[in-house]
Every structure is written in C-alpha cells, then in structure tokens.
Amino acid sequence: MAAIRPIDYGTPERTAEASVSLEIDGQAVTVPEGTSVMRAAMTAGVDIPRLCATDSLEPFGSCRLCLVEIEGRRGYPASCTTPVEDGMVVRTAGDTVRRLRRNVVELYLTDHPGTSVTGEGHGDDELLAMAARLGVEASRYPSARNHQTAAVDDSNPYFRFDPSRCIVCSRCVRACNEIQGTFALTVDGHGFASMISAGTGEDDFLSSECVSCGACVQACPTEALEEKTVIEAGAPERAVVTTCAYCGVGCSFQAELRGDRIVRMVPYRHGQANHGHSCVKGRFAWGYTNHPDRITRPMIRERITDAWREVSWDEAIGFAAERLNGLRERHGPGVLGAITSSRCTNEETFLVQKLARAVFGTNNVDTCARVCHSPTGYGLKNTFGTSAGTQDFDSVQSADVVLVIGANPTDAHPVFASQLKRRLRAGARLIVVDPRAIDLVRSPHVAADYHLQLRPGTNVALVNALAHTVIAEGLEDAGFIRTRCETDEYAAWREFILRPENAPEAVEAVTGVPAATLRAAARLYATGGNAAIYYGLGVTEHSQGSTMVMGMANLAMATGNIGREGVGVNPLRGQNNVQGSCDMGSFPHELPGYRHIADEGVRGIFEREWGVTLDTEPGMRIPNMIDAATGGAFKGLYIQGEDILQSDPNVRHIAAGLEGMECVIIQDLFLNETARYAHVFLPGSTFLEKDGTFTNAERRINRVRKISEAPAGMADWEITQALAQALGYPMHYRHPGEIMDEIARTTPTFAGVSFEKIDELGSIQWPCNEAHPEGTRVMHVGEFVRGLGRFLLTPYVATDERANRRFPLLLTTGRILSQYNVGTQTRRTDNRVWHDEDILEIHPEDAETRGIREGMRVRLASRIGETTLHAHISPRMMPGVVYTTFHFPETATNVVTTEFSDWATECPEYKVTAVEVAPSHTLSEWQYSQAQARERQQRVTHEESTTEEVTARERA
Amino acid sequence: MDDAKMVHQANQIAAYFEAYPQARAREGVLDHLHKFWPPDKRARLAAYLAGNGGGLHPLAAWAAAQLEAPAGQD
C-alpha cells in the first residue's frame, strides 16, 4: 500500500558530481551541489515548514514560511531558494524564525475559511496542517478585506477553484508551466486583487486553454483547487499503486480510497514512466468503471436477431463451449479464431492466444495492433532485430533534436508530451512532419524549427529525401555504419538512396514540402547532436507503413542515432498494453517474444509447456478472418475487449463478416458496436478489478493491482480460463502471477520477470534476463539485437487511393485529448464536456468553395461509404486535406475509410481516404439504420425480455 | 476475400521487393507469403495463377507459381 502523503523534500533533487557539506541544527549533512537548504534539511530528517514549496516544482520563495537562520548571513533567508554552501551552519527552529512562521500563518488565516473542504481534519489543506504544527489556533489579526465571498469556479467537471482558500502561492501556476507546459494559469491583478486566473479575465477553467491534467490540483496546498469527488466523498484513507488503462505512456497512479470507494486517482510520484504527472483521462476519466451501462451478467442468444437472455456463468460458458466445439468438430479448427485485447493485461492476452493455439488448435489470433503498430513490428524487427521502441521516455531529456513524425503527443500521449516540451523549452530543436499544424508546431514557449507539412501518403518519399540529403552532403556517421551495420546492405542502400529520384528537389512535387526546407531539416537531424525520432500512427497507417518504419530506422543508423541515451526510434503506442499484447504472441505468425510459428525449436518450448501439438503455419489476421467469414469459411470468433465494428476500416464489410459467423463471443465492459453481432456476451473487468501487468511504449512492465471486485464476479483471465476448461483443456492458474511465471519460462526476453521482481523494482523494461537482470532502458547499445543493423531499401510507391474530381479531398483520421480510441470508456465520463461528437476539420479555402460554414452539418463521402458530422473550419489543416476522429459510433467514421492497407502487415490506410465534403441537413442512411439497431439492442437488453417475448412483440 | 483484393495485396508485396535485384526480389516475395499469409490464402493465390492469373505483378506471379509447384522446382 502506498502512503497517501509521501515524503516531500520541498525542492527538486539536484544531481552534481561535486558534493557540499554543511551543518543543519547540529547535524552534519552532505548533499549534491545545487541542493537547497530546505532539501538538505529534509534529507537529514529536518522538516522545515513551508507552503509554496514542493519537490515537484522549482523553488519560488513566496510564502516566507521556510525562513531559517544561517551563520554569518543577515536576516532570515528562505531555505527553499537558498542553495547549500560548504561549511554553512543553519538553524531551522530558533525562537525568532518560529515566531515569524506563526505570524505568517496567522496572516494567511485571516483570509481563509479555517476548515477543510472534507469537513474533517486538515484534508489536503497544508495551511491548516501547518497552523496545527506551529501551534496557531487562531489569528490575532482582525479579518478585514478578504476573498471569503469570492465566487467559486465550478465550471470544470472534475475539480473546482475556490478563491476563498487561495493563498496565491503560485504552485498551481508553476505546475501548469513547469510540469504540464500549457501555461494556462496566471496570477491576475496586483496586491490584494491578486488572484489565480485560468486563461483570460473572461475565462473560467472550462473555457480556458486548461487541459485538465490535474497538476494544479495536485500542487495546491490549501484545497483551493480540489477534486469534486473528494469534496463529495471525503478524504481518502489509503492508496493502492496501479497503472492507467488509457494510452501507451502507462502512467502509474495511486488509486486513493475511502473505505472501499475510490475517491480519486493521483499520479504516482515514483511512477517511472510519468514521474507524478497525468492527463485528463487517467487522472479523472475513470467514472466509466461504475457506469450504469456496465453489463454485469453473462448473456446469450441463439441468433443475433434475438433478444439477449441473462444467464449464469456456467450456462454462458457452456453455451459458448458447445458452439465452438460443434464448429470445430464439423469444420475443423481453422474456422475458429480469437482477438486479444490491448486494453487487457499481459497475462490475459497471453491466455487468449494460448486458448486459440492450444485449445482451439489454430493460429488464427490477432490483436488491435493489426490496425495500428503492426508495421512497427515488421519494420523494426527487420532492421534492428526486435519489435519495440529503443529508448525509455526519460531519454528525451538528453535529446538535442527531436523529430516527431505522424504523431500528436499533446493529444494522444499527453504525459510524454509534457516531458518532451520540458526538453524543448530547455533548448532542444524540433522538426515536425505532419499534414496538420499540430499543437507542437507552435504552442507556449515551444516552436518547431521546421514543420514539414507533407501531403498524406507521401511519408516514404519524404524520409528518403531526408536520407538522400544526409548521404549526398556527407553528413552520415561513417564510423557507426562501418562498425555497427551490415556493409553489403549499406552499400546497396547507399546506391539506392543517392538516386536522383530521392533528392528533395525531385520529391517536392510529390510531398509538397519545399526542397530547401527539407534539406535544412535533414541537416539539423544529422548534425544537431543527439537526434531522436518519435512517431505514431501517421507513420504506420499507410499502404507503405512498414516501408516508412524501415526508412526511419535507416535514417537513424545512417546518422549513428541509435544505441545510446537521447537518440533512437520510438513508436508512441496507442493503447495501454498494445506493446504487451504484441509481446505476448497475439500475431497469427508469432509465438510470444516475436518468434515465428514455423520455428520448430520455439514451437517445441510451448508444445512441452502446454502439452499439445501446435499448427506450424501462420494463422489468419483480422481482415483475413472477416474476408473468410463473408465466404463462409470462418465461423467462430472470441473477442476480448475490442470493438472491431467501430475501429476497423470499411465497417459495412466488417458487419457482413460478423453476420456470417455462427458464434461470436464478446468479452467486454459494455454492449459495444460489435456486440450487436454476438451470440455470447461475457462481462469483463476493468483495470481496477484485477491483478496483472501492462507493458507501455518504452517496454516497461508495470503492475496492475486489484482494488475492487468485478461486478460480474470474474476477471478477464478467469473467464478465458473457464472457457478453456469447458472446452476440455486443463487450465488452472490460481493467480495472474503464475501466468507471468509461465511467460518467463517460455519467453527469453521475459526470463527474469516476475511479479515479485516488479514489486521490488517498481517496473521492469524488457529484455529482462540473465544478461540484464533488472531490465533494459536503452536497446541496441554496442550491438543490435540482430547483431549488425540492416539497411533495407525503401522504394516510394504511391498509394492506390487517389483524389480525383469526384473525391478531391484527402481524409486523415486521428484522436483528440479528451477521448480515447473508440470512446468505449471516455464517452461514459464527463470528458464529453470537451468533445461529445466527432468533428470534421476543414481548411477555410476548402470550406468556402463548398459553402460550408462553422458548425454546419456536412456529408463526408468516399468510394466506400458516407456519414455526416459537424464541420470546424481550421487553418491547422492544409488545403485539400480534412481530418476527423473515430471516437463516436454515431459518426462511424470508418464507414468511409477503405480497405487499402500496408503491404507487409495489412494495417489499414486510415490516413489516406479520398473524400468529398458537402453541406447536409440529415444523417446518412447508414447512421439512421445503425441508430435504430443500437436502440433496439439497448432496449431489449434493459427489458431483460426472453426471445419469445420479443418475437411476439415484434409480430404484434 | 475477392480475387481483386488478393491480387492487389500480392502486387503490393511485389512492388516493395521490386527495388531489389531479381533473385532477391523473388525470394523476398515468396518468403513473405510463406511467413505471413495463411495457407488457405496462399492456396487461393496459387489457384488464381493456375486459372485466369491476370493482373499479377511478375514477381507475384513467380512467387505464386512456386506456391503451386512442388519444392525444388522452378
């Protein structure tokens, strides 16, 4: 269990080679040079009173509570802003400073309500705690002018700002600036009128540019900024450390409880991915876990047109097993398959692929990485030797040049974005490659040196031109190439990349990026010091996604930017455990640890462990399963925690495939879109309701800890195990830790991993084995995983999805800060305040020529289908390109996207769809039909009707 | 899966490996099909070549022929 209030050293830790020795209250203390007197005192166990200081923020020196006496110095310096010096003699608790501190507290109390918002004790109010500690029971000063009747800002759905409690210490302002990097808060006014303000004077917190990360609330020492859940439920009594279930940053959180009720999620200060920071989703958007839409009983139905029938676990599992067994007996194991969930734990994902391979008897297993980072797997494995990012997040603090390609970290990976922005504010240079002017291009105190605003679908042409410039201008790292890479492959690549068609001037017409700008960016990347690449789905979700990943790997190798701190090629993974689900053998051609199914030796390891003979051939990917189902050759699918009807491209085709199956089993929290085609619904568990591990984008394995029981009574791993048993396979784990032990026994990169070791170290980055017993922060140091790095050719092949007169615009899709993936979780939270529908962003010129005004409903049509949504006119777009998100089933953005996909992995080309946009007054036909279907499913479910009752009612 | 989609995907693979000299390009396409395409899909491609076979990139056609042919024959 974690401490609700961990030790706060008052000012940040300093690292320096030189150390300084001093005396504090008679104790000898030695600390690194640059350490504050306050922190030095705390390391010696002397806790100097303070209010404006906290060790997550730089010292500010405003509250005057931390005054000390220093021999030989005049006055009473603030210990937070005074650095230690050799031989210094400090007294922290003399009569004078104690009197001064009590006086300061009394003055603060003249303009403070005097009680905690929780109604008991001090709650989170450090002023009240400090008053008690200093023996101040009441203020001697009359309460004259004050802020006790100032209006409370209640606009934010998750926290409130009460000016009557504010002491204007600026901790919130500094947290917004230093930690989050949004600069949304300020101290407005002077003297008595000084007050914390979000945005401009006209704004409240909701209308300001505040991103609700919660850093200000966490920093506030007086409950002026406080979580509404704490005000409502009372102060937390205990805390459990666990891992966020949103994006691939994998933030550690303290789930803080009062009794058995969670009252808030607080980013864990010792979290090795997030270092005490969070975003609006992880910090606040956890209300979905007890949303009334949660399905809490298993359900079955004979046909997908029937009503659902709530049944016992035994009946549901038995029904599913009988259907699966029947299909296997009649048609063979090849008609069955499974989809693992990147939202579930490593242990649960491992079990689903084991279920498919060892119990179903097929390698037909896939995961959502099929539609996001499967090209990362292909590209990095073939060039470097393994399918993972090369660095940890902290490595960015050593980067001198950051190249962000096809990623929007401030929206999709906000906590990493804050760390990145800290480095940029400290002077690192930035190159952004994106069709949109994402926030990083220009935001407070951050500006990209180069924004290469390329046309969608031309990534490979661009990365080739960057590499061409490096080689043609002699900027390569010849020593690195000679000693670390395959010579013959480099020679072939060098000849290829120097061809005239790869020159910036030649590709300018294709990419739309001026050659001079591209050359300048290439020079900066190659010569600016440590250069690091961070990329997202704007790289992978293309017909040449894998080629682009290889192109970035080539660029990093050519410039020697791999294998040390501050460099590397780093995928920003979308879902909390998409790295883990890939590691765990979720792909149809690979066993856990990215080892091909055809490898007899590897197969033997699992055959001996599982007591079965495994199929030697690669299984079907998700699109293969859907294609086969439409032709009747695929009949049974077990889907854990994915909603392919909303997330995958060409929704009509997905629906046709699902409809063609005879047994679809959905294991989820809610009746998602895909569940409309299901025969069995198995109610799953949230991240708060089970034990296990998630692996984030930096290969970091973090513990997920059970805090409460799943409403339906079973964790997801237990459901999979029950299904395996019903199918006749002996699967008897007592705890997820035993599953991890099996993973470690069978998978060399996890050989040293166990729950006990994770608990001991906090987290572990794989590979973790005999050679790296505590894990691996930076990969490919000294040599690549595959030995020598391999340059691979990257020919630019234009996508077949082309704009034309009928569909003249290119649609690209992505995410927004407040919503997550298909919105299953975030749509069921107050995050809807910021974004309650998908919006189409369109350039002013494109809008004007089409008669589209701000907020107008528009029809978005492609060769595949059409939908409608509201338009937002935005200069962030380049002319000819429109953008939207895919968070809302009411929009069903993927009705429009095509089945064109990456050549190597079949990752869909979400980022390039030729479309036309026009004003519209009505929903599309598809939207109407789906709304009716959705309503029907929900109505029937809540009525708990039997099949016969619904049929009779429909006949009537 | 309809044939047009399968042919398009096979041709995409061929278009990538076309950058390499012919022997390596052929091997690349064939190896990719073996490693990543399930047996039924490979069999369909082979059957497609044996039937109409139209529209296949030469490298894809060569690889499809190897799928059909017994091992060791070219």
mmCIF file of N, CA and C in Angstrom, chain A residues 378 489 543 547 550 589 596 617-621 624 627 653 792-793 795 800 899-901 903-904 906, chain B residues 1-2 5 8-9 12-13 15-17 19-21 24 32-42:
data_model
loop_
_atom_site.group_PDB
_atom_site.id
_atom_site.type_symbol
_atom_site.label_atom_id
_atom_site.label_comp_id
_atom_site.label_asym_id
_atom_site.label_seq_id
_atom_site.Cartn_x
_atom_site.Cartn_y
_atom_site.Cartn_z
ATOM 1 N N TYR A 378 7.044 -5.109 -37.997
ATOM 2 C CA TYR A 378 7.742 -5.587 -39.194
ATOM 3 C C TYR A 378 9.021 -4.773 -39.440
ATOM 4 N N GLU A 489 24.588 -4.508 -47.212
ATOM 5 C CA GLU A 489 23.248 -3.920 -47.230
ATOM 6 C C GLU A 489 23.354 -2.394 -47.264
ATOM 7 N N SER A 543 -0.380 2.582 -46.748
ATOM 8 C CA SER A 543 -0.084 1.414 -47.567
ATOM 9 C C SER A 543 1.419 1.112 -47.560
ATOM 10 N N THR A 547 7.322 0.219 -44.813
ATOM 11 C CA THR A 547 8.448 0.827 -45.530
ATOM 12 C C THR A 547 8.910 2.082 -44.803
ATOM 13 N N MET A 550 10.942 1.281 -41.756
ATOM 14 C CA MET A 550 12.313 0.917 -42.162
ATOM 15 C C MET A 550 13.086 2.159 -42.600
ATOM 16 N N HIS A 589 1.315 -15.103 -36.781
ATOM 17 C CA HIS A 589 2.522 -15.784 -37.268
ATOM 18 C C HIS A 589 3.582 -15.919 -36.189
ATOM 19 N N HIS A 596 8.795 -16.769 -34.785
ATOM 20 C CA HIS A 596 7.881 -17.265 -35.819
ATOM 21 C C HIS A 596 7.376 -18.660 -35.501
ATOM 22 N N GLU A 617 1.722 -23.426 -39.341
ATOM 23 C CA GLU A 617 1.507 -22.376 -40.347
ATOM 24 C C GLU A 617 0.953 -21.097 -39.715
ATOM 25 N N PRO A 618 1.269 -19.934 -40.304
ATOM 26 C CA PRO A 618 0.663 -18.702 -39.782
ATOM 27 C C PRO A 618 -0.852 -18.747 -39.905
ATOM 28 N N GLY A 619 -1.515 -18.151 -38.922
ATOM 29 C CA GLY A 619 -2.968 -18.105 -38.962
ATOM 30 C C GLY A 619 -3.471 -16.871 -39.693
ATOM 31 N N MET A 620 -4.766 -16.650 -39.558
ATOM 32 C CA MET A 620 -5.403 -15.526 -40.254
ATOM 33 C C MET A 620 -5.313 -14.257 -39.421
ATOM 34 N N ARG A 621 -5.062 -13.144 -40.116
ATOM 35 C CA ARG A 621 -5.162 -11.823 -39.498
ATOM 36 C C ARG A 621 -6.644 -11.438 -39.422
ATOM 37 N N ASN A 624 -8.293 -11.101 -42.699
ATOM 38 C CA ASN A 624 -8.443 -12.425 -43.319
ATOM 39 C C ASN A 624 -9.632 -13.166 -42.724
ATOM 40 N N ASP A 627 -12.760 -11.571 -44.145
ATOM 41 C CA ASP A 627 -12.923 -11.972 -45.553
ATOM 42 C C ASP A 627 -13.421 -13.411 -45.636
ATOM 43 N N HIS A 653 -18.207 -3.963 -44.455
ATOM 44 C CA HIS A 653 -17.580 -5.252 -44.708
ATOM 45 C C HIS A 653 -17.375 -6.007 -43.392
ATOM 46 N N LEU A 792 17.615 -1.380 -45.230
ATOM 47 C CA LEU A 792 16.724 -2.002 -46.213
ATOM 48 C C LEU A 792 16.236 -0.942 -47.193
ATOM 49 N N LEU A 793 16.025 -1.355 -48.417
ATOM 50 C CA LEU A 793 15.582 -0.409 -49.440
ATOM 51 C C LEU A 793 14.147 0.027 -49.147
ATOM 52 N N PRO A 795 11.634 1.823 -51.429
ATOM 53 C CA PRO A 795 11.094 2.499 -52.620
ATOM 54 C C PRO A 795 9.765 3.165 -52.297
ATOM 55 N N ASP A 800 -2.763 3.525 -53.901
ATOM 56 C CA ASP A 800 -3.772 3.467 -54.966
ATOM 57 C C ASP A 800 -5.004 4.282 -54.618
ATOM 58 N N GLU A 899 -10.328 -0.279 -47.476
ATOM 59 C CA GLU A 899 -9.580 -1.476 -47.062
ATOM 60 C C GLU A 899 -8.158 -1.484 -47.610
ATOM 61 N N PHE A 900 -7.724 -0.414 -48.250
ATOM 62 C CA PHE A 900 -6.317 -0.372 -48.640
ATOM 63 C C PHE A 900 -5.477 -0.484 -47.373
ATOM 64 N N SER A 901 -4.343 -1.165 -47.492
ATOM 65 C CA SER A 901 -3.593 -1.444 -46.267
ATOM 66 C C SER A 901 -2.103 -1.556 -46.557
ATOM 67 N N TRP A 903 1.393 -2.966 -47.167
ATOM 68 C CA TRP A 903 1.738 -4.136 -47.979
ATOM 69 C C TRP A 903 2.237 -5.310 -47.149
ATOM 70 N N ALA A 904 2.923 -4.999 -46.043
ATOM 71 C CA ALA A 904 3.544 -6.085 -45.281
ATOM 72 C C ALA A 904 2.632 -6.648 -44.204
ATOM 73 N N GLU A 906 -0.942 -5.531 -43.593
ATOM 74 C CA GLU A 906 -2.378 -5.271 -43.748
ATOM 75 C C GLU A 906 -2.912 -4.289 -42.707
ATOM 76 N N MET B 1 -12.588 -13.570 -49.324
ATOM 77 C CA MET B 1 -11.810 -12.488 -49.964
ATOM 78 C C MET B 1 -11.980 -12.571 -51.471
ATOM 79 N N ASP B 2 -12.227 -11.416 -52.071
ATOM 80 C CA ASP B 2 -12.355 -11.471 -53.521
ATOM 81 C C ASP B 2 -10.968 -11.451 -54.166
ATOM 82 N N LYS B 5 -8.908 -8.097 -54.443
ATOM 83 C CA LYS B 5 -8.202 -7.644 -53.233
ATOM 84 C C LYS B 5 -6.932 -8.465 -53.028
ATOM 85 N N HIS B 8 -4.314 -7.423 -55.508
ATOM 86 C CA HIS B 8 -3.782 -6.109 -55.119
ATOM 87 C C HIS B 8 -2.754 -6.257 -54.010
ATOM 88 N N GLN B 9 -3.077 -7.075 -53.020
ATOM 89 C CA GLN B 9 -2.135 -7.257 -51.906
ATOM 90 C C GLN B 9 -0.847 -7.953 -52.372
ATOM 91 N N GLN B 12 1.216 -5.460 -54.138
ATOM 92 C CA GLN B 12 1.865 -4.505 -53.225
ATOM 93 C C GLN B 12 3.170 -5.085 -52.695
ATOM 94 N N ILE B 13 3.124 -6.355 -52.322
ATOM 95 C CA ILE B 13 4.346 -7.017 -51.809
ATOM 96 C C ILE B 13 5.407 -7.015 -52.904
ATOM 97 N N ALA B 15 5.669 -4.965 -55.371
ATOM 98 C CA ALA B 15 6.138 -3.596 -55.641
ATOM 99 C C ALA B 15 7.208 -3.182 -54.657
ATOM 100 N N TYR B 16 7.108 -3.683 -53.423
ATOM 101 C CA TYR B 16 8.171 -3.366 -52.465
ATOM 102 C C TYR B 16 9.468 -4.066 -52.868
ATOM 103 N N PHE B 17 9.394 -5.365 -53.077
ATOM 104 C CA PHE B 17 10.632 -6.121 -53.307
ATOM 105 C C PHE B 17 11.237 -5.848 -54.680
ATOM 106 N N ALA B 19 12.412 -3.342 -55.750
ATOM 107 C CA ALA B 19 13.590 -2.477 -55.632
ATOM 108 C C ALA B 19 14.884 -3.293 -55.596
ATOM 109 N N TYR B 20 14.795 -4.568 -55.269
ATOM 110 C CA TYR B 20 15.976 -5.414 -55.158
ATOM 111 C C TYR B 20 16.247 -6.131 -56.488
ATOM 112 N N PRO B 21 17.492 -6.610 -56.662
ATOM 113 C CA PRO B 21 17.783 -7.424 -57.852
ATOM 114 C C PRO B 21 16.834 -8.626 -57.918
ATOM 115 N N ARG B 24 16.836 -11.763 -55.448
ATOM 116 C CA ARG B 24 16.469 -11.418 -54.072
ATOM 117 C C ARG B 24 14.998 -10.979 -54.003
ATOM 118 N N HIS B 32 7.931 -13.797 -47.937
ATOM 119 C CA HIS B 32 6.897 -13.013 -47.254
ATOM 120 C C HIS B 32 5.564 -13.768 -47.257
ATOM 121 N N LEU B 33 5.220 -14.344 -48.383
ATOM 122 C CA LEU B 33 3.951 -15.091 -48.460
ATOM 123 C C LEU B 33 3.969 -16.276 -47.507
ATOM 124 N N HIS B 34 5.091 -16.962 -47.434
ATOM 125 C CA HIS B 34 5.182 -18.107 -46.532
ATOM 126 C C HIS B 34 5.095 -17.687 -45.064
ATOM 127 N N LYS B 35 5.738 -16.566 -44.753
ATOM 128 C CA LYS B 35 5.808 -16.157 -43.348
ATOM 129 C C LYS B 35 4.507 -15.546 -42.838
ATOM 130 N N PHE B 36 3.786 -14.855 -43.731
ATOM 131 C CA PHE B 36 2.682 -14.039 -43.230
ATOM 132 C C PHE B 36 1.310 -14.402 -43.787
ATOM 133 N N TRP B 37 1.235 -15.052 -44.887
ATOM 134 C CA TRP B 37 -0.079 -15.405 -45.425
ATOM 135 C C TRP B 37 -0.472 -16.798 -44.927
ATOM 136 N N PRO B 38 -1.687 -16.944 -44.475
ATOM 137 C CA PRO B 38 -2.121 -18.275 -44.048
ATOM 138 C C PRO B 38 -2.209 -19.219 -45.242
ATOM 139 N N PRO B 39 -2.152 -20.508 -44.994
ATOM 140 C CA PRO B 39 -2.089 -21.478 -46.101
ATOM 141 C C PRO B 39 -3.257 -21.352 -47.087
ATOM 142 N N ASP B 40 -4.461 -21.107 -46.587
ATOM 143 C CA ASP B 40 -5.614 -21.008 -47.488
ATOM 144 C C ASP B 40 -5.465 -19.852 -48.468
ATOM 145 N N LYS B 41 -4.920 -18.765 -47.960
ATOM 146 C CA LYS B 41 -4.757 -17.585 -48.818
ATOM 147 C C LYS B 41 -3.662 -17.835 -49.860
ATOM 148 N N ARG B 42 -2.622 -18.513 -49.444
ATOM 149 C CA ARG B 42 -1.568 -18.857 -50.409
ATOM 150 C C ARG B 42 -2.124 -19.803 -51.472
#
